[in-house]
PDB file of C-alpha atoms in Angstrom:
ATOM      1  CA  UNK A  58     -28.968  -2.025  63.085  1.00 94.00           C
ATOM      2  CA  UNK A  59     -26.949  -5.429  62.586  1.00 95.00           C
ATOM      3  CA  UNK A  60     -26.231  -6.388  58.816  1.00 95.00           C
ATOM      4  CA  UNK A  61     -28.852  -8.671  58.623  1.00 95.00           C
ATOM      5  CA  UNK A  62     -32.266  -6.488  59.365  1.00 96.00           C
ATOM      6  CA  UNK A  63     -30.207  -4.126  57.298  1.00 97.00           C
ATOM      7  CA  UNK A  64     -30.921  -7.401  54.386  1.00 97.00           C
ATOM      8  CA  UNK A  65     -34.170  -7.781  55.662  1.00 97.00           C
ATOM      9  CA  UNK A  66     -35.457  -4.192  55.702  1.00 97.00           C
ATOM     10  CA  UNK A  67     -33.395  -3.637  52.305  1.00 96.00           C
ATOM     11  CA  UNK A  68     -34.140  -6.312  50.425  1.00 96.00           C
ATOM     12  CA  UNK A  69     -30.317  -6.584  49.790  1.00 96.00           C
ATOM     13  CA  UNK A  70     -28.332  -9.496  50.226  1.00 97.00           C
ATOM     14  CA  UNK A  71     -25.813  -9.487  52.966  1.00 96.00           C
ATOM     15  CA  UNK A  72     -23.381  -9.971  50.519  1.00 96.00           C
ATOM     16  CA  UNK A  73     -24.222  -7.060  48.740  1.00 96.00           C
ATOM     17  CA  UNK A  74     -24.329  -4.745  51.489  1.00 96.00           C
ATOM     18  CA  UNK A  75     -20.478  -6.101  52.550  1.00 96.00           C
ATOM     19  CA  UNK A  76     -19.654  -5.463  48.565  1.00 97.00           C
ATOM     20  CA  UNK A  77     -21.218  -2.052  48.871  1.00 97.00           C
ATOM     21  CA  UNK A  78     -19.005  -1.385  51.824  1.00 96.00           C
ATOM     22  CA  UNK A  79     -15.962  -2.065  50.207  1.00 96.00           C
ATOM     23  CA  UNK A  80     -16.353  -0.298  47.318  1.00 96.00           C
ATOM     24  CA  UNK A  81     -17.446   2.641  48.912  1.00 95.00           C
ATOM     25  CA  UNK A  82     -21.018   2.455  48.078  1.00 97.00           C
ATOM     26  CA  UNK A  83     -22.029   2.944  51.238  1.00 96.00           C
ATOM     27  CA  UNK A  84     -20.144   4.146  54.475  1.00 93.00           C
ATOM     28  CA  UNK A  85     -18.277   2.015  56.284  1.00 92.00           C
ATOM     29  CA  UNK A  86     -20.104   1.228  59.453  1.00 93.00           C
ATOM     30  CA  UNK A  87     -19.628   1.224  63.505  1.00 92.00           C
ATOM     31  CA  UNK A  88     -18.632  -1.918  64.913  1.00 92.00           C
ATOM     32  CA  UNK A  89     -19.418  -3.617  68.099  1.00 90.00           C
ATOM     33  CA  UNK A  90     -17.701  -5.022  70.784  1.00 91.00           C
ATOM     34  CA  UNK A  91     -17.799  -8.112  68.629  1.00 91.00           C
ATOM     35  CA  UNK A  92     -16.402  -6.862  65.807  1.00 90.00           C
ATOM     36  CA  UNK A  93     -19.941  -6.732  64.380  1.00 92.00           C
ATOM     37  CA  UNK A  94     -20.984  -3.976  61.654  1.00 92.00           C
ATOM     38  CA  UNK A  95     -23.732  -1.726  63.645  1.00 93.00           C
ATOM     39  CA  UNK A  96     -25.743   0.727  60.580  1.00 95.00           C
ATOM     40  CA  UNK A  97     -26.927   4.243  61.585  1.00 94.00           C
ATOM     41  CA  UNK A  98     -30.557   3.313  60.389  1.00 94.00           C
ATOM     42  CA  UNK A  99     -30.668   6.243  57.580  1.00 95.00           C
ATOM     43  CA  UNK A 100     -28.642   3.657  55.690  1.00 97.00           C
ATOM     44  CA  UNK A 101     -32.153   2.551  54.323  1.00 97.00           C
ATOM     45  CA  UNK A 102     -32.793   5.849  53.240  1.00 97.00           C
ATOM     46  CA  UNK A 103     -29.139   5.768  51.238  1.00 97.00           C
ATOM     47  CA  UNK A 104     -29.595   1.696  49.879  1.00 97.00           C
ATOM     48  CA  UNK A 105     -33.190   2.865  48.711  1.00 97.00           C
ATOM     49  CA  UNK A 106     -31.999   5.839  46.729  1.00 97.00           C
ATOM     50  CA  UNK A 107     -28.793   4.441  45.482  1.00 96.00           C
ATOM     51  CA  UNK A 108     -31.381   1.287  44.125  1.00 95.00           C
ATOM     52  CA  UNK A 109     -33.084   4.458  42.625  1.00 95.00           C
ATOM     53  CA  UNK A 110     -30.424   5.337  40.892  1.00 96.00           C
ATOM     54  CA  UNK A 111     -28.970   1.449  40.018  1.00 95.00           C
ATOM     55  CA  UNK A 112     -32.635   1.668  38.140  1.00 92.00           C
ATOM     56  CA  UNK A 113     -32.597   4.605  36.617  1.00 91.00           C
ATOM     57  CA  UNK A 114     -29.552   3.159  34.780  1.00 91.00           C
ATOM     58  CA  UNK A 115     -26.716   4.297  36.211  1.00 95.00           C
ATOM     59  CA  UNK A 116     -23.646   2.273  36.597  1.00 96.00           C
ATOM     60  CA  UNK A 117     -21.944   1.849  39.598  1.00 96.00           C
ATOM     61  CA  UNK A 118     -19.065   3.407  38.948  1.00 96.00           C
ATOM     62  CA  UNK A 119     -21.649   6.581  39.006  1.00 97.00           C
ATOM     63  CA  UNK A 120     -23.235   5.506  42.319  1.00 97.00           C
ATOM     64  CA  UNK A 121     -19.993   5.165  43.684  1.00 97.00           C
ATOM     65  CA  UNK A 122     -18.790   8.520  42.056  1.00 97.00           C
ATOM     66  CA  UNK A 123     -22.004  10.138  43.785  1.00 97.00           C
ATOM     67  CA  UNK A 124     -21.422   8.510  47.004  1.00 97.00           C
ATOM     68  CA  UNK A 125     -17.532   9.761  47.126  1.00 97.00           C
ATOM     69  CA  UNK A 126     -18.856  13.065  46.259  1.00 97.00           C
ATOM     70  CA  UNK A 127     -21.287  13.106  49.092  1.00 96.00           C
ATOM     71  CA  UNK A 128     -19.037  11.661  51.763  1.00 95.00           C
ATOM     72  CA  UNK A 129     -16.999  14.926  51.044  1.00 96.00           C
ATOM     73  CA  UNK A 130     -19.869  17.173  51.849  1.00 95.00           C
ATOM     74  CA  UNK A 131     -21.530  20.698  50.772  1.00 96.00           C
ATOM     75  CA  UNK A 132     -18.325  21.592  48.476  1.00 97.00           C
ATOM     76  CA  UNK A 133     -19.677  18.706  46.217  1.00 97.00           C
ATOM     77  CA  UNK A 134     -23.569  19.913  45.675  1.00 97.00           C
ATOM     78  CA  UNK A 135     -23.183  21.294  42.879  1.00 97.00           C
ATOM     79  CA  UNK A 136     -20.719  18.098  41.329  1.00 97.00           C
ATOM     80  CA  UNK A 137     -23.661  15.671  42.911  1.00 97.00           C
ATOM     81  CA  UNK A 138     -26.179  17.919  40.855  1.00 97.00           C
ATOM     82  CA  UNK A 139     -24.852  17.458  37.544  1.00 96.00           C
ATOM     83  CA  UNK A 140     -23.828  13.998  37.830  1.00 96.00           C
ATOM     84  CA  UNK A 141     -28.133  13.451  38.258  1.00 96.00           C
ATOM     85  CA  UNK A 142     -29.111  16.061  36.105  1.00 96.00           C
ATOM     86  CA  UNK A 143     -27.542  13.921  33.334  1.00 94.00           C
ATOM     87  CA  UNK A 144     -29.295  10.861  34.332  1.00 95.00           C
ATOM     88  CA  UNK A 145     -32.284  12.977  34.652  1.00 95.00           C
ATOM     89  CA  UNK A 146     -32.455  14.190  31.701  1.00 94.00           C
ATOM     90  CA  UNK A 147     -32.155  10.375  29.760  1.00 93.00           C
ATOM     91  CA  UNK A 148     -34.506   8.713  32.147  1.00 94.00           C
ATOM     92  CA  UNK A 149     -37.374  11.571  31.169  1.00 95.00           C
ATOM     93  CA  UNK A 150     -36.535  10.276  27.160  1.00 95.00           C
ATOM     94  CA  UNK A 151     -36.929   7.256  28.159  1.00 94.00           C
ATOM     95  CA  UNK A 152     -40.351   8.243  30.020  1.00 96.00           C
ATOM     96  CA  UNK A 153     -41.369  10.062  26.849  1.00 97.00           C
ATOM     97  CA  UNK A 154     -40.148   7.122  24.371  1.00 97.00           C
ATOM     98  CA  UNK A 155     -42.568   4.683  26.618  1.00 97.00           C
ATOM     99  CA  UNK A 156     -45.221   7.041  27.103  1.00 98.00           C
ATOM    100  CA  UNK A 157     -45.500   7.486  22.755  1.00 98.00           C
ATOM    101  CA  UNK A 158     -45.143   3.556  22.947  1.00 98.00           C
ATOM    102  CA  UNK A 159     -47.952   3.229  24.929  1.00 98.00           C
ATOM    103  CA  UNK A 160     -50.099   5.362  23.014  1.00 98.00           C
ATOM    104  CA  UNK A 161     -49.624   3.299  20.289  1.00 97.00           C
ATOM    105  CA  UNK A 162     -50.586   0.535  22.009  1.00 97.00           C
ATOM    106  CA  UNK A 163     -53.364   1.787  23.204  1.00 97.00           C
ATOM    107  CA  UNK A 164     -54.265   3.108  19.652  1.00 97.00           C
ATOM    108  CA  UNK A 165     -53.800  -0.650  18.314  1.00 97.00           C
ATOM    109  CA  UNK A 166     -56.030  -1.934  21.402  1.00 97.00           C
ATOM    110  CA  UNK A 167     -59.019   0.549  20.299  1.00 96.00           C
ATOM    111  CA  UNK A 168     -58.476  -0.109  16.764  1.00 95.00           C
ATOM    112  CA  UNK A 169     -59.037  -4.151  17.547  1.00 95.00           C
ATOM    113  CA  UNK A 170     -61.835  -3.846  19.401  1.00 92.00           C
ATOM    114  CA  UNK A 171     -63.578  -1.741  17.222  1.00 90.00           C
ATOM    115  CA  UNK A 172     -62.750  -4.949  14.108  1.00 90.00           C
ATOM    116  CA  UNK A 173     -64.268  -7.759  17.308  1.00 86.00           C
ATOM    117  CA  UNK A 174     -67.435  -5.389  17.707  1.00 85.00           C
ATOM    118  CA  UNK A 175     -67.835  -4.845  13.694  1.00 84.00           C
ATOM    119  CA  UNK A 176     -67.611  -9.357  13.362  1.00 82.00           C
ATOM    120  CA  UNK A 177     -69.943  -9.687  16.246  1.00 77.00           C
ATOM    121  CA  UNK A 178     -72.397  -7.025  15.263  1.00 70.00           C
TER     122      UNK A 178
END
């Protein structure tokens, strides 16, 4: 795949995808004849779970920790692991934190409608 239906099927600026590159984000691809970056197309599988992790809340220096790590293979699974058991582990508080939130919102919504049913009735 050519950079730019990498963009298109990514979402990701061609830009970005170059920037990606050379920080090590993402492999460096094959070129062709050309000179013209050519993308295995499991990079979309890679862009969408490193986006994953860019919204889970991880900085890039993380994502581009991880990435290292898995360029270097198996020796690194357990290294890869930790790295997202950590961001795990905040991004279920945070699921927790918004899940109480929204049961309080939901107990305010009740508790309204029961007041606009009592002035109407």
């Amino acid at each position: 795949m050519m950079i730019g239906e990498v963009s298109a099927k990514s979402g990701l600026p061609i830009h970005t995808l170059r920037y990606y590159e050379k920080i090590g984000l993402i492999p460096k691809p094959s070129r062709d004849a050309g000179g013209r970056r050519y993308y295995d197309p499991e990079i979309l599988d890679w862009l969408t779970f490193i986006s994953r992790l860019k919204d889970l809340g991880m900085p890039i220096r993380d994502r581009v920790r991880f990435a290292r790590l898995r360029s270097e293979g198996e020796q690194t699974v357990g290294e890869r692991r930790e790295l997202l058991e950590i961001y795990r582990t905040g991004l279920a508080q945070k699921i927790a934190e918004l899940t109480e939130t929204l049961e309080v919102l939901d107990y305010k919504i009740a508790n309204y409608d029961e007041i606009g049913r009592k002035k109407t009735a």
